[in-house]
Amino acid sequence: MLFLFADYELNASRRELRRGSETIPVEPQVLDLLIFLVQNTNRVVTKDDLIASVWGGRIVEDTTLTSRISAARKAIGETGRNQKLIRTFPRKGIRFVGGVRTRDDDDLSDKGIPPAEVAFKLLQRTPVLDRPAIAVLPFSNMSGDPGQDYFSDGISEDIITGLSKLRWFLVIARNSTFVYKGRSVHVRQVGEELGVGYVVEGSVRKSGGRLRITAQLNDVTTGSHLWAERYDRDFADVFAVQDEITEAVVAAIEPQLYAAENLRVRRKHPSSMDAWELVVRALSHYWRVTRQDNELAQTLLEQAIAIDPDYGQALGVLAASYTFGAHMGWADMQTISDIAERTALAAVRADSEDPWAHHALGAFYLITRRFDDSLAEFELALRLNPSFLQAQNYYATALSFCGRWEESLEAVSRAIQLSPRDPFSALYYGSACLAQYIGGNYEEAMRLARIAIRLRADYAAAYRVLAAAAGMSGDGQAATGALNDLRRAQPNISLAWITEHVPFKRDSDREHYLEGFRRAGLH
């Protein structure tokens, strides 16, 4: 992997720093530090991060750390005064703020990889995993009926949710694992691409009122099976089978911890299997992130709630779909406000342990400017399910709207760690470009906004940040072009709309945002 910034080229695999044709000599430890910084440009790196990565956790004197940072600055032609590339954030840490482009030695676009995956593969940062990591691949539908895909997908999602509640695992989010659906891939490839040590895979056959579910746990390093099982059960026993699979996976990976705590993953199951099936169908549409699918998901969720009015997850996903539709510009906030709040509160009352319920309430509180309540609900949702991607990204956005843009970038980095191959990564870049704008890093905000737009051409929020950042950067031509594109994506855009609908906590941040649009030519 090559990292390109300013006039420099940093080759991580060859461990070589070059400027044009000149090779710049760099001490190995200083090079390690520089590589770590450019791999983590989207967050502030703390002293503890550096010690863990560069020094392997050993005790390091502050003078040693300072000297290595100074040497890294010197290698790329700057000092502690100008800080154009490596910036110090007092009492927080340091961050590589120069624009970084990455490139593989081979041209990925020649390998038949879809453009969205190429962009993400070239730009993602390598996360540092602090726990055993596991990926649950979508279970294969063996029923012979493609219309039953939703059922096997639902089994996979529930297992992901169950494993995510266990604090000693890092569980890759479903959006990344589901890119492998229908593909024949070796577990080692999955391990390399997702950065995991374990992979769960299986199949589901549903026939009449009977189920056959097979599952196996694979060790990526050795390629061996750690555990495998087949379950032949009545359809009504599906929840018990999900719990058994989760427990077996835990027992195979962490037997001592499992034995010590005898932890069983339980959630409040619906009273009707029909309701569960409707929610699973709804989720398969919700994750497609289109207006039509969002509306279809709402219809299915309403049917599930009619069957089981106290089904917490159904209520939570329904409330989340309302606020997400408003966020994407598919619905008017005033129209859905009452029902979104009522449904989210009903979800929490029905099942206070369901992460969807707290995420939905957090999203509603955010767009209605109850900022502290919003952050608290997102944090609770993430404690209940640390791999809950939707809540993680909303949490990052909420932090930005509260003016905590550096923490927002850290949260976005966490989202990428949870789902390193996410087909909806445009949403992460949308959160990241907003954070960079609030931090006054307009060129970086424009770069990230363009990535989000390239990945999702109808993402109005990214067009908004691009137009504002171009206005603040003083690039009149870019600002005019960005504003024209924004008007096509969101015809009703105006300063009045932004003031009413974009929920900044601080007046100074709102005025800063509006100023960017004024300079771009919006009235």
Coordinates of C-alpha atoms in Angstrom, one line a residue:
M1 CA 0.0 0.0 0.0
L2 CA 1.3 3.4 -1.0
F3 CA 0.3 6.6 0.9
L4 CA 0.6 9.8 -1.1
F5 CA 0.6 13.2 0.6
A6 CA 2.1 16.6 -0.3
D7 CA 5.2 15.7 -2.4
Y8 CA 5.8 12.5 -0.6
E9 CA 5.2 8.8 -1.2
L10 CA 5.2 6.4 1.8
N11 CA 5.4 2.7 0.9
A12 CA 4.3 0.8 3.9
S13 CA 5.2 -2.7 2.6
R14 CA 8.7 -1.6 1.4
R15 CA 9.1 0.7 4.5
E16 CA 10.4 3.5 2.3
L17 CA 9.7 7.2 2.3
R18 CA 10.4 9.1 -1.0
R19 CA 10.1 12.6 -2.3
G20 CA 10.2 12.5 -6.0
S21 CA 13.2 10.4 -6.9
E22 CA 14.9 11.0 -3.5
T23 CA 14.7 8.3 -0.8
I24 CA 14.6 9.9 2.6
P25 CA 16.4 8.0 5.4
V26 CA 14.1 7.4 8.4
E27 CA 14.8 5.4 11.6
P28 CA 12.6 2.3 11.8
Q29 CA 10.7 3.4 14.9
V30 CA 10.0 6.9 13.4
L31 CA 8.8 5.2 10.2
D32 CA 6.5 3.0 12.3
L33 CA 5.1 6.1 13.9
L34 CA 4.6 7.9 10.6
I35 CA 2.9 4.9 9.0
F36 CA 0.5 4.7 12.0
L37 CA -0.4 8.3 11.7
V38 CA -1.2 8.3 8.0
Q39 CA -3.2 5.1 8.5
N40 CA -5.4 7.0 11.0
T41 CA -5.8 10.4 9.5
N42 CA -9.5 10.4 10.4
R43 CA -8.9 10.6 14.2
V44 CA -6.7 12.2 16.8
V45 CA -4.1 9.6 17.9
T46 CA -3.4 9.6 21.7
K47 CA -0.2 8.9 23.5
D48 CA -1.6 5.5 24.5
D49 CA -2.4 4.7 20.9
L50 CA 1.2 5.4 19.9
I51 CA 2.7 3.4 22.7
A52 CA 0.4 0.5 21.9
S53 CA 1.1 0.5 18.2
V54 CA 4.7 1.7 17.9
W55 CA 6.2 0.5 21.2
G56 CA 4.1 -2.6 21.7
G57 CA 2.7 -1.3 25.0
R58 CA 6.1 -0.9 26.7
I59 CA 6.7 2.0 29.1
V60 CA 8.0 5.0 27.1
E61 CA 9.4 8.3 28.5
D62 CA 7.6 11.5 27.3
T63 CA 11.0 12.8 26.0
T64 CA 11.4 9.7 23.8
L65 CA 7.9 10.1 22.4
T66 CA 8.4 13.8 21.7
S67 CA 11.7 13.2 19.9
R68 CA 10.2 10.5 17.6
I69 CA 7.4 12.9 16.7
S70 CA 9.9 15.6 16.0
A71 CA 11.9 13.2 13.8
A72 CA 8.7 12.3 11.9
R73 CA 8.0 15.9 11.3
K74 CA 11.5 16.6 10.1
A75 CA 11.4 13.6 7.7
I76 CA 8.4 15.2 5.9
G77 CA 9.9 18.7 5.9
E78 CA 8.0 20.5 8.7
T79 CA 8.6 21.6 12.2
G80 CA 6.5 21.9 15.4
R81 CA 5.6 25.4 14.4
N82 CA 4.0 25.2 11.0
Q83 CA 2.2 21.8 11.6
K84 CA 0.8 21.6 8.1
L85 CA 0.9 17.8 8.1
I86 CA 1.2 16.6 11.7
R87 CA -0.9 18.7 14.1
T88 CA -0.8 18.7 17.9
F89 CA -4.0 18.9 19.8
P90 CA -3.2 20.0 23.3
R91 CA -4.1 17.4 26.0
K92 CA -5.6 15.1 23.3
G93 CA -2.9 13.9 21.0
I94 CA -1.7 14.3 17.4
R95 CA -3.3 13.8 14.0
F96 CA -2.0 13.6 10.4
V97 CA -4.0 16.5 8.9
G98 CA -2.5 16.5 5.4
G99 CA -4.6 15.1 2.6
V100 CA -3.7 11.4 2.1
R101 CA -4.4 9.3 -1.0
T102 CA -3.8 5.6 -1.0
R103 CA -2.9 3.3 -3.9
D104 CA -2.2 -0.4 -4.2
D105 CA 0.7 -1.5 -6.2
D106 CA -1.8 -3.0 -8.7
D107 CA -4.6 -1.0 -10.3
L108 CA -7.7 -2.2 -8.6
S109 CA -10.0 -0.8 -11.3
D110 CA -8.6 -3.4 -13.8
K111 CA -9.7 -6.3 -11.7
G112 CA -13.4 -6.1 -12.2
I113 CA -14.1 -4.7 -8.7
P114 CA -17.2 -2.5 -8.5
P115 CA -16.4 1.3 -8.4
A116 CA -17.8 1.7 -4.9
E117 CA -15.6 -1.1 -3.6
V118 CA -12.6 0.3 -5.4
A119 CA -13.1 3.7 -3.8
F120 CA -13.6 2.2 -0.3
K121 CA -10.7 -0.2 -0.7
L122 CA -8.3 2.5 -1.7
L123 CA -9.4 4.9 1.1
Q124 CA -10.2 2.8 4.1
R125 CA -7.8 2.9 7.1
T126 CA -6.5 -0.3 8.7
P127 CA -8.1 -0.5 12.1
V128 CA -6.4 -1.9 15.2
L129 CA -8.5 -4.7 16.7
D130 CA -8.3 -4.9 20.5
R131 CA -10.3 -8.2 20.9
P132 CA -10.9 -11.4 19.1
A133 CA -12.8 -10.6 15.9
I134 CA -15.5 -12.7 14.3
A135 CA -17.6 -12.4 11.1
V136 CA -20.9 -14.2 10.6
L137 CA -21.4 -14.8 6.9
P138 CA -25.0 -14.8 5.6
F139 CA -26.4 -18.3 5.9
S140 CA -27.2 -20.0 2.6
N141 CA -30.8 -20.5 1.7
M142 CA -31.1 -24.3 0.9
S143 CA -34.9 -24.2 0.4
G144 CA -34.8 -24.0 -3.4
D145 CA -36.9 -20.9 -3.2
P146 CA -35.2 -17.5 -3.6
G147 CA -38.2 -15.9 -1.9
Q148 CA -37.0 -17.5 1.3
D149 CA -33.7 -15.6 1.3
Y150 CA -35.1 -13.2 3.9
F151 CA -35.5 -16.1 6.4
S152 CA -31.9 -17.3 6.2
D153 CA -30.7 -13.6 6.3
G154 CA -32.8 -13.1 9.5
I155 CA -31.1 -16.1 11.1
S156 CA -27.7 -14.6 10.3
E157 CA -28.6 -11.1 11.6
D158 CA -30.0 -12.5 14.9
I159 CA -26.8 -14.5 15.5
I160 CA -24.7 -11.3 14.7
T161 CA -26.8 -9.4 17.3
G162 CA -26.4 -12.1 19.9
L163 CA -22.7 -12.3 19.5
S164 CA -22.4 -8.5 19.5
K165 CA -23.7 -8.4 23.1
L166 CA -20.7 -10.3 24.4
R167 CA -18.0 -7.9 25.5
W168 CA -15.0 -10.0 24.6
F169 CA -15.7 -10.2 20.9
L170 CA -15.5 -7.6 18.1
V171 CA -18.2 -8.7 15.7
I172 CA -18.1 -7.3 12.2
A173 CA -21.4 -5.6 11.3
R174 CA -23.9 -7.2 8.9
N175 CA -23.4 -4.7 6.1
S176 CA -19.8 -5.9 5.5
T177 CA -20.5 -9.6 5.9
F178 CA -23.5 -9.5 3.6
V179 CA -21.3 -8.4 0.6
Y180 CA -20.3 -12.1 0.5
K181 CA -23.9 -13.3 0.0
G182 CA -24.1 -15.7 -2.9
R183 CA -20.3 -15.8 -3.3
S184 CA -18.0 -18.8 -2.9
V185 CA -15.1 -17.4 -0.9
H186 CA -12.4 -19.1 1.3
V187 CA -12.5 -18.3 5.0
R188 CA -8.9 -17.0 4.7
Q189 CA -9.9 -14.5 2.1
V190 CA -12.7 -13.3 4.4
G191 CA -10.3 -13.1 7.3
E192 CA -7.8 -11.0 5.4
E193 CA -10.4 -8.7 4.0
L194 CA -12.3 -8.1 7.3
G195 CA -9.4 -8.5 9.7
V196 CA -11.0 -11.3 11.7
G197 CA -9.7 -14.5 13.2
Y198 CA -12.9 -16.5 13.1
V199 CA -15.7 -17.0 10.6
V200 CA -19.2 -18.4 11.2
E201 CA -21.0 -19.8 8.2
G202 CA -24.0 -22.1 7.7
S203 CA -27.2 -22.9 5.8
V204 CA -31.0 -22.9 6.4
R205 CA -33.6 -25.2 4.9
K206 CA -37.2 -24.5 5.7
S207 CA -39.8 -26.9 4.6
G208 CA -43.4 -26.7 5.9
G209 CA -43.2 -26.5 9.6
R210 CA -39.7 -28.0 9.9
L211 CA -36.2 -26.4 9.9
R212 CA -32.8 -27.7 9.3
I213 CA -30.0 -25.3 10.3
T214 CA -26.3 -26.1 9.9
A215 CA -23.6 -24.0 11.3
Q216 CA -19.8 -24.1 11.7
L217 CA -17.1 -22.0 13.3
N218 CA -13.8 -21.7 11.4
D219 CA -10.4 -20.7 12.5
V220 CA -9.1 -18.4 9.8
T221 CA -5.4 -18.9 10.6
T222 CA -5.5 -22.7 10.3
G223 CA -8.5 -23.1 8.1
S224 CA -9.9 -25.7 10.4
H225 CA -13.4 -26.2 11.9
L226 CA -13.5 -25.5 15.6
W227 CA -17.1 -26.5 15.9
A228 CA -20.0 -27.7 13.7
E229 CA -23.6 -28.7 14.3
R230 CA -26.8 -29.5 12.6
Y231 CA -30.2 -28.7 14.1
D232 CA -33.5 -30.4 12.9
R233 CA -36.3 -28.6 14.7
D234 CA -39.9 -27.4 14.4
F235 CA -40.2 -23.9 12.9
A236 CA -41.4 -22.5 16.3
D237 CA -38.0 -23.5 17.8
V238 CA -36.0 -21.0 15.7
F239 CA -35.2 -18.7 18.6
A240 CA -33.9 -21.5 20.7
V241 CA -31.7 -22.7 17.8
Q242 CA -30.3 -19.1 17.4
D243 CA -29.4 -19.0 21.1
E244 CA -27.8 -22.5 20.9
I245 CA -25.6 -21.5 18.0
T246 CA -24.5 -18.3 19.7
E247 CA -23.6 -20.1 22.9
A248 CA -21.7 -22.8 21.0
V249 CA -19.6 -20.2 19.2
V250 CA -18.8 -18.5 22.4
A251 CA -17.9 -21.8 24.1
A252 CA -15.6 -22.8 21.2
I253 CA -13.7 -19.5 21.2
E254 CA -13.6 -18.5 24.9
P255 CA -14.3 -21.6 26.9
Q256 CA -12.9 -20.4 30.2
L257 CA -14.8 -17.1 30.1
Y258 CA -17.9 -18.9 29.0
A259 CA -17.6 -21.4 31.8
A260 CA -16.9 -18.8 34.4
E261 CA -19.9 -16.6 33.6
N262 CA -22.2 -19.1 32.0
L263 CA -23.6 -16.3 29.9
R264 CA -26.7 -16.9 27.9
V265 CA -27.8 -14.4 25.3
R266 CA -31.5 -13.7 25.7
R267 CA -33.8 -11.1 24.2
K268 CA -37.5 -10.6 24.4
H269 CA -38.8 -12.7 21.5
P270 CA -42.1 -11.9 19.8
S271 CA -45.2 -13.8 20.7
S272 CA -45.8 -14.8 17.0
M273 CA -43.5 -16.3 14.4
D274 CA -45.5 -14.5 11.8
A275 CA -44.5 -11.2 13.4
W276 CA -40.8 -12.2 13.4
E277 CA -40.9 -13.1 9.7
L278 CA -42.5 -9.8 8.9
V279 CA -39.7 -7.9 10.7
V280 CA -37.0 -10.0 9.0
R281 CA -38.6 -9.2 5.6
A282 CA -38.8 -5.5 6.6
L283 CA -35.1 -5.4 7.5
S284 CA -34.1 -6.9 4.2
H285 CA -35.7 -3.8 2.6
Y286 CA -34.6 -1.3 5.2
W287 CA -30.9 -2.1 4.5
R288 CA -31.3 -1.4 0.8
V289 CA -31.5 2.4 1.7
T290 CA -33.9 3.5 -1.0
R291 CA -37.1 5.5 -0.6
Q292 CA -39.3 2.8 -2.0
D293 CA -37.7 0.1 0.2
N294 CA -38.0 2.3 3.3
E295 CA -41.7 2.7 2.7
L296 CA -42.2 -1.0 2.0
A297 CA -40.3 -1.8 5.2
Q298 CA -42.7 0.5 7.1
T299 CA -45.7 -1.4 5.7
L300 CA -44.3 -4.8 6.8
L301 CA -43.4 -3.5 10.2
E302 CA -46.9 -2.1 10.7
Q303 CA -48.3 -5.6 9.9
A304 CA -45.9 -7.1 12.5
I305 CA -47.1 -4.7 15.1
A306 CA -50.7 -5.4 14.3
I307 CA -50.0 -9.0 15.2
D308 CA -47.8 -8.3 18.2
P309 CA -48.3 -4.7 19.5
D310 CA -45.5 -5.2 22.1
Y311 CA -42.8 -6.4 19.7
G312 CA -40.0 -4.0 20.7
Q313 CA -37.7 -4.5 17.7
A314 CA -40.6 -4.0 15.2
L315 CA -41.5 -0.7 17.0
G316 CA -37.9 0.4 17.1
V317 CA -37.1 -0.3 13.4
L318 CA -40.4 1.4 12.4
A319 CA -39.5 4.5 14.4
A320 CA -36.0 4.5 13.0
S321 CA -37.3 4.2 9.5
Y322 CA -39.4 7.4 10.0
T323 CA -36.5 9.5 11.2
F324 CA -34.1 8.0 8.6
G325 CA -36.5 8.9 5.8
A326 CA -36.6 12.5 7.1
H327 CA -32.7 12.5 7.3
M328 CA -32.5 11.3 3.7
G329 CA -35.0 13.9 2.5
W330 CA -37.7 11.3 1.7
A331 CA -40.2 12.6 4.2
D332 CA -41.0 15.9 5.9
M333 CA -40.0 16.0 9.6
Q334 CA -43.2 17.8 10.7
T335 CA -45.3 15.1 9.1
I336 CA -43.6 12.2 10.8
S337 CA -42.5 13.8 14.1
D338 CA -45.5 12.7 16.2
I339 CA -45.6 9.1 15.0
A340 CA -41.8 8.7 15.2
E341 CA -41.7 9.9 18.8
R342 CA -44.7 7.8 19.8
T343 CA -43.4 4.7 18.2
A344 CA -39.9 5.1 19.6
L345 CA -41.2 5.5 23.1
A346 CA -43.4 2.5 22.7
A347 CA -40.4 0.5 21.6
V348 CA -38.5 1.4 24.7
R349 CA -41.5 0.5 26.9
A350 CA -42.0 -2.8 25.1
D351 CA -38.3 -3.9 25.4
S352 CA -35.9 -1.6 27.2
E353 CA -33.0 -4.0 26.2
D354 CA -33.5 -3.7 22.5
P355 CA -30.8 -1.6 20.8
W356 CA -33.2 -0.6 17.9
A357 CA -35.5 1.0 20.4
H358 CA -32.8 3.3 21.9
H359 CA -31.3 4.1 18.5
A360 CA -34.8 5.1 17.2
L361 CA -35.3 7.4 20.2
G362 CA -31.8 8.8 19.9
A363 CA -32.4 9.6 16.2
F364 CA -35.7 11.4 17.1
Y365 CA -34.1 13.4 19.9
L366 CA -31.3 14.5 17.5
I367 CA -33.5 15.9 14.9
T368 CA -35.6 17.6 17.6
R369 CA -32.5 19.1 19.2
R370 CA -32.6 17.3 22.5
F371 CA -28.8 16.7 22.1
D372 CA -27.9 15.3 25.5
D373 CA -30.8 12.9 25.5
S374 CA -29.8 11.9 21.9
L375 CA -26.2 11.1 22.8
A376 CA -27.3 9.1 25.9
E377 CA -29.7 7.0 23.8
F378 CA -27.1 6.2 21.2
E379 CA -24.5 5.3 23.8
L380 CA -27.1 2.9 25.4
A381 CA -27.9 1.3 22.1
L382 CA -24.1 0.7 21.5
R383 CA -23.7 -0.8 25.0
L384 CA -26.5 -3.2 24.2
N385 CA -25.0 -4.0 20.8
P386 CA -21.5 -2.7 20.2
S387 CA -21.6 -3.7 16.5
F388 CA -24.8 -1.8 15.8
L389 CA -23.7 0.1 12.7
Q390 CA -26.7 2.4 12.3
A391 CA -26.4 3.7 15.9
Q392 CA -22.6 4.1 15.6
N393 CA -22.9 6.3 12.5
Y394 CA -25.8 8.4 14.0
Y395 CA -23.7 8.8 17.1
A396 CA -20.9 10.2 15.1
T397 CA -23.2 12.7 13.4
A398 CA -24.7 13.7 16.8
L399 CA -21.3 14.4 18.1
S400 CA -20.6 16.7 15.1
F401 CA -23.8 18.6 15.6
C402 CA -22.8 19.1 19.3
G403 CA -19.5 20.6 18.1
R404 CA -17.4 17.6 19.2
W405 CA -16.0 17.0 15.8
E406 CA -12.8 15.2 16.8
E407 CA -14.8 12.7 18.8
S408 CA -17.0 12.3 15.8
L409 CA -14.1 11.3 13.6
E410 CA -13.1 8.7 16.2
A411 CA -16.7 7.4 16.1
V412 CA -16.6 7.2 12.3
S413 CA -13.3 5.3 12.5
R414 CA -15.1 2.9 14.8
A415 CA -17.8 2.5 12.2
I416 CA -15.3 1.6 9.6
Q417 CA -13.7 -0.9 12.0
L418 CA -17.1 -2.5 12.6
S419 CA -17.8 -2.8 8.9
P420 CA -14.7 -2.4 6.7
R421 CA -16.4 -3.4 3.4
D422 CA -19.7 -1.7 3.9
P423 CA -21.6 -1.0 0.6
F424 CA -23.2 1.9 2.5
S425 CA -19.9 3.5 3.5
A426 CA -21.1 6.8 1.8
L427 CA -22.9 7.4 5.1
Y428 CA -19.6 7.2 7.0
Y429 CA -18.0 9.6 4.7
G430 CA -21.0 11.9 5.1
S431 CA -20.5 12.0 8.8
A432 CA -16.7 12.4 8.4
C433 CA -17.0 15.4 6.0
L434 CA -19.4 17.2 8.3
A435 CA -16.9 16.7 11.2
Q436 CA -14.1 18.1 9.1
Y437 CA -16.1 21.1 8.1
I438 CA -16.9 21.9 11.7
G439 CA -13.2 21.6 12.5
G440 CA -12.4 24.1 9.8
N441 CA -10.6 21.6 7.6
Y442 CA -12.4 22.6 4.3
E443 CA -10.2 20.8 1.8
E444 CA -10.5 17.5 3.7
A445 CA -14.3 18.1 4.1
M446 CA -14.5 18.5 0.3
R447 CA -12.5 15.4 -0.4
L448 CA -14.6 13.2 1.9
A449 CA -17.8 14.7 0.6
R450 CA -16.8 13.8 -3.0
I451 CA -16.1 10.3 -1.9
A452 CA -19.6 10.0 -0.3
I453 CA -21.2 11.4 -3.5
R454 CA -19.2 9.0 -5.7
L455 CA -20.5 6.1 -3.5
R456 CA -24.0 7.4 -3.4
A457 CA -25.0 10.0 -6.0
D458 CA -28.3 10.9 -4.3
Y459 CA -26.8 11.7 -0.9
A460 CA -28.0 15.3 -0.3
A461 CA -26.2 15.7 3.0
A462 CA -22.9 15.2 1.4
Y463 CA -23.7 17.7 -1.4
R464 CA -24.6 20.2 1.4
V465 CA -21.2 19.9 3.1
L466 CA -19.4 20.0 -0.3
A467 CA -21.1 23.3 -1.2
A468 CA -20.5 24.9 2.2
A469 CA -16.9 23.7 2.3
A470 CA -16.2 24.9 -1.2
G471 CA -17.7 28.3 -0.3
M472 CA -15.4 28.6 2.8
S473 CA -12.3 27.5 0.8
G474 CA -12.6 30.4 -1.5
D475 CA -12.8 28.3 -4.6
G476 CA -15.6 30.1 -6.5
Q477 CA -15.7 27.7 -9.4
A478 CA -16.0 24.6 -7.1
A479 CA -18.6 26.4 -5.0
T480 CA -20.8 27.2 -7.9
G481 CA -20.6 23.7 -9.3
A482 CA -21.3 22.1 -5.9
L483 CA -24.3 24.4 -5.3
N484 CA -25.8 23.5 -8.7
D485 CA -25.3 19.8 -7.9
L486 CA -26.9 20.3 -4.5
R487 CA -30.0 22.0 -6.0
R488 CA -30.5 19.1 -8.3
A489 CA -30.2 16.6 -5.3
Q490 CA -32.3 18.8 -3.1
P491 CA -34.5 21.3 -5.0
N492 CA -35.9 22.9 -1.8
I493 CA -32.5 23.9 -0.3
S494 CA -32.3 27.4 1.1
L495 CA -30.7 29.2 4.1
A496 CA -34.1 29.0 5.8
W497 CA -34.4 25.3 5.3
I498 CA -30.9 24.7 6.7
T499 CA -31.7 26.9 9.8
E500 CA -34.8 24.9 10.5
H501 CA -33.8 21.4 9.7
V502 CA -30.0 21.0 10.4
P503 CA -29.8 20.5 14.1
F504 CA -26.7 22.3 15.4
K505 CA -26.4 22.7 19.2
R506 CA -24.2 25.7 19.1
D507 CA -25.2 29.0 17.4
S508 CA -21.6 29.5 16.3
D509 CA -21.5 26.2 14.4
R510 CA -24.8 27.0 12.7
E511 CA -23.6 30.4 11.7
H512 CA -20.3 28.9 10.5
Y513 CA -22.3 26.4 8.3
L514 CA -24.6 29.1 6.9
E515 CA -21.7 31.3 6.1
G516 CA -20.3 28.6 3.8
F517 CA -23.5 28.5 1.9
R518 CA -23.7 32.3 1.7
R519 CA -20.2 32.4 0.2
A520 CA -21.2 29.6 -2.3
G521 CA -24.1 31.8 -3.4
L522 CA -27.1 30.3 -1.6
H523 CA -29.9 32.6 -0.4

